[in-house]
Coordinates of C-alpha atoms in Angstrom, one line a residue:
M214 CA 66.6 90.1 63.3
S215 CA 65.4 86.5 63.6
K216 CA 61.8 85.9 63.5
A217 CA 59.7 84.0 65.9
H218 CA 56.1 83.3 65.6
V219 CA 53.8 83.0 68.3
V220 CA 50.0 80.9 67.9
G221 CA 47.4 82.0 69.8
L222 CA 45.9 85.6 71.1
G223 CA 45.7 84.3 74.9
K224 CA 47.3 85.5 77.8
S225 CA 49.7 83.0 77.2
G226 CA 50.3 84.2 73.7
V227 CA 50.7 87.7 74.4
A228 CA 53.0 87.3 76.9
A229 CA 55.0 85.4 75.0
A230 CA 55.2 87.6 72.0
R231 CA 56.2 90.6 74.8
L232 CA 59.1 88.6 75.8
L233 CA 60.3 87.5 72.5
K234 CA 59.9 91.5 71.3
R235 CA 62.3 92.0 74.2
E236 CA 64.6 89.1 73.8
G237 CA 65.2 91.0 70.0
W238 CA 63.2 89.4 67.9
E239 CA 60.8 90.2 64.8
V240 CA 57.7 88.5 66.3
E241 CA 54.4 88.2 64.6
L242 CA 51.4 86.6 66.6
S243 CA 48.4 84.7 64.5
D244 CA 45.0 83.5 66.0
G245 CA 42.0 82.0 63.9
N246 CA 39.5 84.2 66.1
T247 CA 38.1 87.9 65.3
S248 CA 36.9 89.5 68.0
K249 CA 35.9 93.3 69.5
T250 CA 38.8 92.3 72.4
L251 CA 41.5 91.0 70.2
L252 CA 40.9 93.5 67.8
E253 CA 41.8 95.9 70.6
Q254 CA 44.6 93.5 71.4
Q255 CA 45.9 93.7 67.9
Q256 CA 45.9 97.4 68.1
E257 CA 47.8 97.7 71.8
L258 CA 50.6 95.2 70.4
A259 CA 50.7 97.1 67.0
A260 CA 52.3 99.9 68.9
E261 CA 54.4 97.7 70.4
Q262 CA 56.1 96.6 67.1
I263 CA 54.5 93.1 67.4
T264 CA 52.1 92.4 63.9
V265 CA 48.9 90.5 64.6
K266 CA 47.2 88.5 62.1
L267 CA 43.2 87.7 62.7
G268 CA 41.1 85.0 61.5
Q269 CA 44.2 83.0 60.0
S270 CA 46.1 80.5 61.1
L271 CA 50.3 80.6 61.0
E272 CA 50.8 79.5 57.1
L273 CA 54.6 77.9 56.5
N274 CA 55.1 79.2 52.2
G275 CA 57.5 80.9 51.1
A276 CA 61.2 82.2 52.4
N277 CA 60.2 83.8 55.2
L278 CA 60.3 81.1 57.3
P279 CA 60.0 82.0 61.1
Q280 CA 63.2 80.4 63.0
L281 CA 61.1 80.1 66.0
I282 CA 57.3 78.9 66.8
V283 CA 55.8 79.4 70.4
V284 CA 52.2 77.4 71.1
S285 CA 49.7 78.5 73.5
P286 CA 48.5 75.9 76.2
G287 CA 44.9 75.7 74.1
V288 CA 46.2 75.1 70.9
P289 CA 47.1 71.0 69.8
W290 CA 50.8 70.1 69.3
D291 CA 49.4 67.6 66.9
I292 CA 48.0 70.1 64.3
P293 CA 49.4 69.7 60.7
V294 CA 51.1 73.1 60.2
L295 CA 53.2 72.6 64.2
V296 CA 53.9 68.8 62.4
E297 CA 55.4 70.2 59.1
A298 CA 57.1 72.9 61.3
R299 CA 58.9 70.3 63.2
Q300 CA 59.6 68.3 59.9
L301 CA 60.7 71.8 58.5
G302 CA 63.4 71.8 61.2
I303 CA 61.7 75.0 63.0
E304 CA 62.1 74.8 66.2
T305 CA 58.6 74.5 68.1
I306 CA 57.7 75.0 71.4
G307 CA 55.2 75.7 74.1
E308 CA 55.3 78.9 76.2
M309 CA 55.4 77.4 79.4
E310 CA 59.2 75.9 77.9
L311 CA 60.0 79.6 76.8
A312 CA 59.3 80.7 80.3
W313 CA 61.6 78.0 81.7
R314 CA 64.7 79.2 79.2
N315 CA 64.2 82.7 80.8
L316 CA 63.3 81.4 84.1
Q317 CA 65.4 78.1 84.8
S318 CA 68.0 79.8 87.3
L319 CA 65.2 80.3 89.8
P320 CA 63.7 77.1 91.7
W321 CA 60.0 75.7 90.1
V322 CA 57.6 74.2 91.4
G323 CA 55.6 71.8 88.6
I324 CA 52.4 70.5 89.8
T325 CA 50.6 68.5 87.6
G326 CA 47.3 65.9 87.6
T327 CA 44.4 65.4 86.0
N328 CA 42.0 66.5 89.3
G329 CA 43.3 68.7 92.4
K330 CA 46.4 70.4 90.5
T331 CA 44.7 73.9 90.6
T332 CA 43.2 73.9 94.9
T333 CA 47.1 72.3 95.2
T334 CA 49.0 75.1 93.4
A335 CA 46.8 77.5 94.9
L336 CA 47.8 76.3 98.3
I337 CA 51.7 75.9 97.7
A338 CA 51.5 79.4 96.9
A339 CA 49.7 80.9 99.9
I340 CA 52.1 79.2 101.9
F341 CA 55.3 80.2 100.3
Q342 CA 53.8 83.5 100.2
A343 CA 52.9 83.6 103.9
A344 CA 56.9 82.4 104.1
E345 CA 57.7 85.9 103.0
L346 CA 58.6 84.1 99.5
N347 CA 58.0 86.3 96.3
A348 CA 56.1 83.1 94.6
P349 CA 53.9 83.9 91.9
A350 CA 51.5 80.9 90.7
C351 CA 51.5 80.5 87.0
G352 CA 50.6 78.5 84.3
N353 CA 47.0 77.5 84.6
I354 CA 46.2 79.1 87.0
G355 CA 47.3 82.9 88.1
Y356 CA 49.5 84.5 85.6
A357 CA 51.1 82.6 81.9
A358 CA 54.3 81.4 83.0
C359 CA 55.9 84.2 80.4
E360 CA 54.2 87.2 82.5
V361 CA 56.7 86.4 85.2
A362 CA 59.5 86.0 83.0
L363 CA 58.7 89.7 82.1
S364 CA 58.6 90.8 85.0
Q365 CA 62.2 89.5 85.9
K366 CA 63.2 90.6 82.5
G367 CA 65.7 93.7 82.6
R368 CA 65.3 94.4 86.2
G369 CA 68.2 96.0 87.3
A370 CA 69.2 99.6 89.2
E371 CA 65.1 100.1 88.5
G372 CA 64.0 97.4 90.3
Q373 CA 61.0 97.0 87.7
G374 CA 59.8 94.9 85.4
G375 CA 58.1 96.5 82.0
R376 CA 54.4 97.5 81.8
G377 CA 51.1 96.2 81.6
E378 CA 50.8 92.8 83.2
E379 CA 54.6 92.4 84.0
T380 CA 54.6 95.1 87.0
A381 CA 52.0 93.2 88.8
I382 CA 54.6 90.8 90.1
Q383 CA 56.8 92.9 91.9
N384 CA 60.5 92.6 93.3
H385 CA 62.7 89.6 92.1
V386 CA 60.8 86.1 92.5
D387 CA 62.2 83.6 94.5
W388 CA 60.3 80.7 93.7
V389 CA 58.4 80.2 90.5
I390 CA 54.9 78.0 91.2
A391 CA 53.7 76.3 88.2
E392 CA 50.4 74.2 87.5
V393 CA 51.4 72.8 84.2
S394 CA 48.8 70.9 82.0
S395 CA 49.5 67.7 79.8
Y396 CA 49.0 70.2 77.0
Q397 CA 52.0 72.0 78.2
I398 CA 54.4 69.2 79.4
E399 CA 53.8 68.4 75.5
S400 CA 55.3 71.4 74.6
S401 CA 57.8 71.7 76.9
S402 CA 61.6 69.7 76.3
S403 CA 63.2 71.0 79.0
L404 CA 61.2 72.1 82.2
A405 CA 63.0 70.8 84.8
P406 CA 61.4 71.9 88.4
R407 CA 63.0 71.6 91.5
I408 CA 59.8 69.8 92.7
G409 CA 57.2 67.7 90.7
V410 CA 54.2 66.8 92.2
W411 CA 51.5 64.2 90.3
T412 CA 48.2 65.4 92.2
T413 CA 46.2 62.3 90.4
F414 CA 45.6 60.4 87.2
T415 CA 42.4 59.3 86.3
P416 CA 41.3 58.8 82.1
D417 CA 41.0 62.6 80.6
H418 CA 41.6 64.4 77.2
L419 CA 42.0 60.9 75.5
S420 CA 40.4 63.0 72.4
R421 CA 43.6 64.9 72.0
H422 CA 46.4 62.7 73.6
Q423 CA 44.6 59.4 72.4
T424 CA 45.6 56.7 74.9
L425 CA 45.5 56.6 78.1
E426 CA 49.2 55.5 78.1
N427 CA 50.3 57.9 75.7
Y428 CA 48.1 60.5 78.6
Y429 CA 50.5 58.7 81.4
N430 CA 53.8 59.3 79.3
I431 CA 53.2 62.8 79.0
K432 CA 52.2 63.7 83.0
A433 CA 55.2 61.3 83.9
K434 CA 57.8 63.5 81.3
L435 CA 57.4 66.3 84.0
L436 CA 58.1 64.3 87.5
R437 CA 60.8 62.6 85.4
Q438 CA 62.6 65.9 85.1
S439 CA 62.0 67.3 88.6
E440 CA 64.2 67.0 91.0
L441 CA 62.5 66.3 93.8
Q442 CA 59.0 64.2 93.6
V443 CA 55.7 64.0 95.7
F444 CA 53.1 61.9 94.8
N445 CA 49.6 61.4 96.3
G446 CA 49.8 58.0 97.7
D447 CA 46.0 57.7 97.8
D448 CA 45.7 57.5 93.8
A449 CA 44.4 54.2 92.3
Y450 CA 46.4 54.5 89.5
L451 CA 49.7 56.0 91.0
S452 CA 49.4 53.8 93.8
Q453 CA 49.9 50.7 91.6
L454 CA 52.8 51.7 89.8
G455 CA 54.5 53.1 93.4
L456 CA 57.8 52.5 94.1
S457 CA 58.8 50.0 90.9
A458 CA 57.9 53.8 88.5
W459 CA 59.0 55.6 91.3
P460 CA 61.4 54.6 93.7
D461 CA 62.8 58.1 95.4
A462 CA 59.4 59.8 95.3
Y463 CA 57.9 61.6 98.4
W464 CA 54.5 59.5 98.9
T465 CA 51.6 60.8 100.8
S466 CA 48.3 59.2 102.5
V467 CA 45.3 60.7 104.2
R468 CA 44.9 56.9 106.0
G469 CA 47.4 57.0 107.9
K470 CA 51.6 56.1 108.5
D471 CA 50.8 51.9 107.4
F472 CA 49.8 53.2 104.2
L473 CA 52.6 54.9 103.2
I474 CA 53.6 53.7 99.9
S475 CA 57.5 53.9 100.9
E476 CA 59.4 54.9 104.2
K477 CA 59.2 58.4 103.7
G478 CA 56.7 60.6 103.4
F479 CA 53.5 62.4 104.4
Y480 CA 50.3 61.3 105.7
I481 CA 47.4 62.2 108.7
E482 CA 48.0 61.1 111.9
D483 CA 45.4 61.9 114.6
G484 CA 44.4 64.5 113.1
W485 CA 47.8 66.1 112.0
V486 CA 49.7 66.1 108.9
V487 CA 53.0 64.0 109.5
E488 CA 56.1 64.4 108.0
K489 CA 58.8 61.3 107.9
L490 CA 61.5 62.5 105.8
T491 CA 63.6 59.7 105.8
A492 CA 63.5 55.6 106.3
T493 CA 64.9 56.2 109.8
S494 CA 63.8 59.5 111.1
T495 CA 61.3 60.4 113.8
P496 CA 57.9 61.5 112.1
E497 CA 57.0 65.1 113.2
P498 CA 53.6 66.7 113.1
I499 CA 53.5 69.3 111.1
V500 CA 50.2 71.2 111.2
K501 CA 46.2 70.4 111.8
V502 CA 43.9 69.1 109.3
S503 CA 41.1 71.3 111.0
S504 CA 43.0 74.3 110.2
L505 CA 41.9 73.9 105.8
R506 CA 38.3 75.0 105.9
M507 CA 37.9 73.3 102.6
V508 CA 35.8 70.1 102.9
G509 CA 36.5 67.0 101.6
E510 CA 39.1 64.1 101.7
H511 CA 40.5 65.0 98.3
N512 CA 41.2 68.3 99.9
Q513 CA 43.2 67.0 102.5
Q514 CA 45.0 65.1 100.4
N515 CA 46.0 68.3 98.4
L516 CA 47.0 69.6 101.7
L517 CA 49.5 66.8 102.7
M518 CA 51.2 67.5 99.1
A519 CA 51.2 70.9 99.5
V520 CA 52.5 70.8 103.0
A521 CA 55.0 68.2 101.5
T522 CA 56.2 70.4 98.9
A523 CA 56.4 73.2 101.3
R524 CA 58.6 71.3 103.6
L525 CA 61.0 70.0 100.6
A526 CA 61.9 73.9 100.0
G527 CA 62.3 74.3 103.7
I528 CA 59.7 76.4 104.9
N529 CA 58.9 76.3 108.4
R530 CA 55.9 74.9 110.3
D531 CA 54.8 78.3 111.3
A532 CA 54.4 79.8 108.1
I533 CA 52.3 76.6 106.9
A534 CA 49.9 76.5 110.0
R535 CA 49.1 80.5 109.2
A536 CA 48.8 79.4 105.7
V537 CA 46.4 76.8 105.5
R538 CA 44.0 78.7 108.6
E539 CA 43.8 81.5 106.2
F540 CA 43.4 79.8 102.8
P541 CA 39.9 80.7 101.6
G542 CA 39.6 77.8 98.8
V543 CA 39.7 78.2 94.9
A544 CA 36.8 79.6 93.1
H545 CA 34.7 76.8 91.0
R546 CA 36.3 74.1 93.3
L547 CA 33.5 73.3 95.5
E548 CA 33.1 76.7 96.2
H549 CA 30.5 77.7 99.2
I550 CA 28.5 80.8 97.5
C551 CA 26.0 81.5 99.9
T552 CA 23.2 79.9 102.6
W553 CA 19.1 80.5 101.5
E554 CA 17.2 79.1 103.6
G555 CA 19.3 76.7 105.5
I556 CA 20.2 75.2 101.8
D557 CA 24.1 76.1 101.3
F558 CA 24.7 76.3 96.6
I559 CA 28.4 75.2 96.3
N560 CA 30.0 75.9 92.8
D561 CA 32.0 73.4 91.6
S562 CA 32.2 73.9 87.7
K563 CA 35.6 72.5 87.9
A564 CA 34.7 69.3 87.8
T565 CA 34.8 68.9 84.1
N566 CA 35.0 65.0 84.2
Y567 CA 33.4 62.0 86.2
D568 CA 36.2 61.3 88.5
A569 CA 35.8 64.9 90.0
A570 CA 32.0 65.2 89.5
E571 CA 32.0 62.2 92.0
V572 CA 34.8 63.5 94.4
G573 CA 32.5 66.6 94.2
L574 CA 29.5 65.2 95.2
A575 CA 30.9 62.7 97.9
S576 CA 32.2 65.8 99.5
V577 CA 28.9 67.7 100.2
N578 CA 26.4 66.8 103.3
S579 CA 23.5 64.0 101.6
P580 CA 21.2 64.5 100.5
A581 CA 22.4 66.9 97.6
I582 CA 20.4 68.4 94.9
L583 CA 23.0 68.0 91.5
I584 CA 23.3 70.3 88.9
A585 CA 25.2 68.2 86.2
G586 CA 25.6 68.8 82.3
G587 CA 26.9 70.3 79.7
E588 CA 30.0 69.1 77.0
A589 CA 30.2 65.4 77.7
K590 CA 33.7 63.7 77.6
A591 CA 35.0 60.8 77.1
G592 CA 35.4 58.7 80.5
D593 CA 34.1 55.9 82.7
D594 CA 30.8 57.0 84.5
T595 CA 30.1 54.0 86.6
A596 CA 31.4 55.5 90.0
W597 CA 29.7 58.8 89.5
L598 CA 26.3 57.3 89.0
A599 CA 27.0 55.1 92.0
Q600 CA 27.8 58.1 94.2
I601 CA 24.6 59.8 92.6
Q602 CA 22.2 57.2 93.6
T603 CA 24.1 57.5 97.4
K604 CA 24.0 61.0 97.3
A605 CA 21.3 62.6 95.2
A606 CA 17.8 63.6 95.8
A607 CA 17.8 64.9 92.8
V608 CA 19.4 65.6 89.8
L609 CA 19.4 68.4 87.1
L610 CA 20.4 68.3 83.3
I611 CA 21.5 71.0 81.6
G612 CA 23.6 71.4 78.1
S613 CA 24.0 68.8 75.2
A614 CA 25.1 65.9 77.4
A615 CA 21.5 65.8 79.0
P616 CA 19.7 63.6 77.4
A617 CA 22.8 61.0 77.4
F618 CA 22.9 61.8 81.1
A619 CA 19.1 61.1 81.7
K620 CA 19.4 57.7 79.4
R621 CA 22.5 56.3 81.3
L622 CA 20.7 57.5 84.9
Q623 CA 17.9 55.4 83.7
E624 CA 19.6 52.7 82.8
V625 CA 21.2 52.1 86.6
G626 CA 17.4 52.6 88.2
Y627 CA 18.0 56.5 89.1
H628 CA 14.8 58.0 87.8
N629 CA 14.3 61.5 89.6
Y630 CA 16.2 63.6 87.0
H631 CA 14.9 66.6 85.3
I632 CA 16.1 67.9 81.9
V633 CA 16.3 71.4 82.4
E634 CA 18.6 72.5 79.8
T635 CA 20.1 75.7 81.1
M636 CA 21.3 77.3 84.3
E637 CA 18.7 80.1 84.8
R638 CA 15.9 77.3 85.2
A639 CA 18.6 74.6 87.1
V640 CA 19.1 77.3 89.7
P641 CA 15.2 78.0 90.5
K642 CA 14.4 74.2 91.0
S643 CA 17.2 73.2 92.4
A644 CA 15.9 75.8 95.7
E645 CA 12.3 74.1 95.0
L646 CA 13.7 71.1 95.4
A647 CA 16.3 71.5 98.0
K648 CA 12.8 72.7 100.0
Q649 CA 10.8 69.3 99.0
Y650 CA 13.4 67.0 99.7
Q651 CA 15.1 69.1 103.0
A652 CA 18.4 69.0 100.9
P653 CA 21.2 70.7 102.7
V654 CA 23.1 71.6 99.6
V655 CA 22.5 72.7 96.1
L656 CA 25.8 71.4 94.1
L657 CA 26.9 72.5 90.4
S658 CA 29.1 69.6 89.8
P659 CA 28.5 69.3 86.1
A660 CA 31.0 66.1 84.8
C661 CA 30.9 67.8 81.5
A662 CA 33.3 70.2 79.6
S663 CA 31.3 74.2 79.4
F664 CA 32.3 75.0 75.5
D665 CA 28.5 73.6 74.8
Q666 CA 26.9 76.8 76.5
Y667 CA 30.3 78.7 77.9
P668 CA 33.9 79.7 77.0
N669 CA 34.9 78.1 79.6
F670 CA 33.9 76.6 83.2
E671 CA 34.7 79.6 84.7
V672 CA 32.3 81.7 83.2
R673 CA 30.2 78.8 83.9
G674 CA 30.8 78.8 87.3
D675 CA 30.4 82.5 87.2
R676 CA 27.0 82.4 86.1
F677 CA 25.8 79.8 88.9
R678 CA 27.2 82.3 91.5
H679 CA 25.3 85.1 90.1
L680 CA 21.9 83.3 89.9
C681 CA 22.4 81.9 93.1
L682 CA 23.0 85.3 94.8
A683 CA 20.4 86.9 93.0
W684 CA 18.0 84.3 93.8
A685 CA 19.4 84.3 97.9
G686 CA 19.4 88.2 97.2
G687 CA 15.7 88.0 96.6
W688 CA 14.0 87.6 92.8
K689 CA 12.0 84.4 92.6
P690 CA 10.5 82.6 89.5
A691 CA 6.9 83.7 89.2
R692 CA 6.3 80.0 87.6
V693 CA 8.7 76.8 87.8
E694 CA 7.4 74.5 85.2
L695 CA 10.1 72.3 83.8
P696 CA 9.7 69.1 82.1
E697 CA 10.8 66.0 82.8
L698 CA 11.8 65.2 78.9
E699 CA 13.4 67.1 76.1
N700 CA 11.0 69.6 75.3
S701 CA 12.1 72.0 77.6
S702 CA 13.0 74.4 75.5
K703 CA 9.3 75.3 74.9
E704 CA 8.9 76.1 78.5
S705 CA 10.0 79.8 80.4
I706 CA 10.9 81.0 83.8
V707 CA 9.3 84.1 84.2
Q708 CA 10.9 86.4 87.2
S709 CA 9.7 88.7 89.2
R710 CA 10.8 90.3 92.4

């Protein structure tokens, strides 16, 4: 029996291991971490004859080497053991590539980009589903891609998938709607969607990809291998490349027909999303922009790309209009949490870099009370700082980046900031400041990763949501004595009902 090794015991790794087992492989799965949850998964998988090694990394020694290594999305592609594996001629692929190999008979939509891809993916899936297509969202959102593959494996007279997660996807899948990160593209050699979508491109993940050129080329690979291509024509970097790099693409623009990069594409005119499918075709209105409940010009761009994808897939206007009208938005992306005494609390925890945080702040009413900070990323903060100067009545700084952010704010002449360090301090202080400055919005838009204080941006956003709802529901701090400087750990908030 051929041996496969899966690296990483997350949702993707577990699904990959189960898929390989079903294909007849002897499967071993390893994860460097140990926890109660992982131990429970280890026992569950052992019952399925899948060996799980916790607290261990993949080792390539001895004669019993695997013929295949499958890498979970969060595992760096260039760690020494994977480099060694490739040098030894061991086939090494990502979980997304494994799913593609099992699902390539189906049409895929592959969505990538620095920002905007999750909202765009969710909206595309909602439109396809409104058209009564079974089109699960997967990859960086929703299911692991291999869960979708598992749901289709062995489907026959029973019309059933397997066990556990697999059974959640009912019936035959019509389209696969995949949000694909640069990490997943990097480890997918043959992934070739029917429609590829590129939302935005700004510097991000450079600690992993090293150079902007390398990051661009990874993203571009997905689009080059796509049969049809949809590009955000309002993105500064992508629009600069334009037709010289992507002559056959469908471009979009929120600014109207005159700003379309090519003679075909999708744009906004007189409050409508308009399609122009060829250079000679008559423009057709598809859906009213006002149908979309989400705020911000960037969400109009996301709408354009989603509508473009749907129309290229042959979906009718009624289904598009219905889906757009009913689409609630995506958690952690300018998510409205609650309104307390006229102040909207908005969760934009997904804004993990400067560009996304700038967009978040630009999208809300001003003046806003901004909560920012976490684990800082490399990038250009100039436009973000300018947006703060324009829109923020005050800034509350949390996490390890707080001192550095405070210094940057001082350097640009912005002094109304408070280092509060934790979300527990930020929420009550934000409410107090919103009252003081008559600010209609409290916005969590961190411009940072979350890993200094939280496992991921979702947990950070969930904590913000919990604190906001608790605040609106009745408890108030008896004392909010928060420092301007780094000694805020000496202060405390006493909660009382």
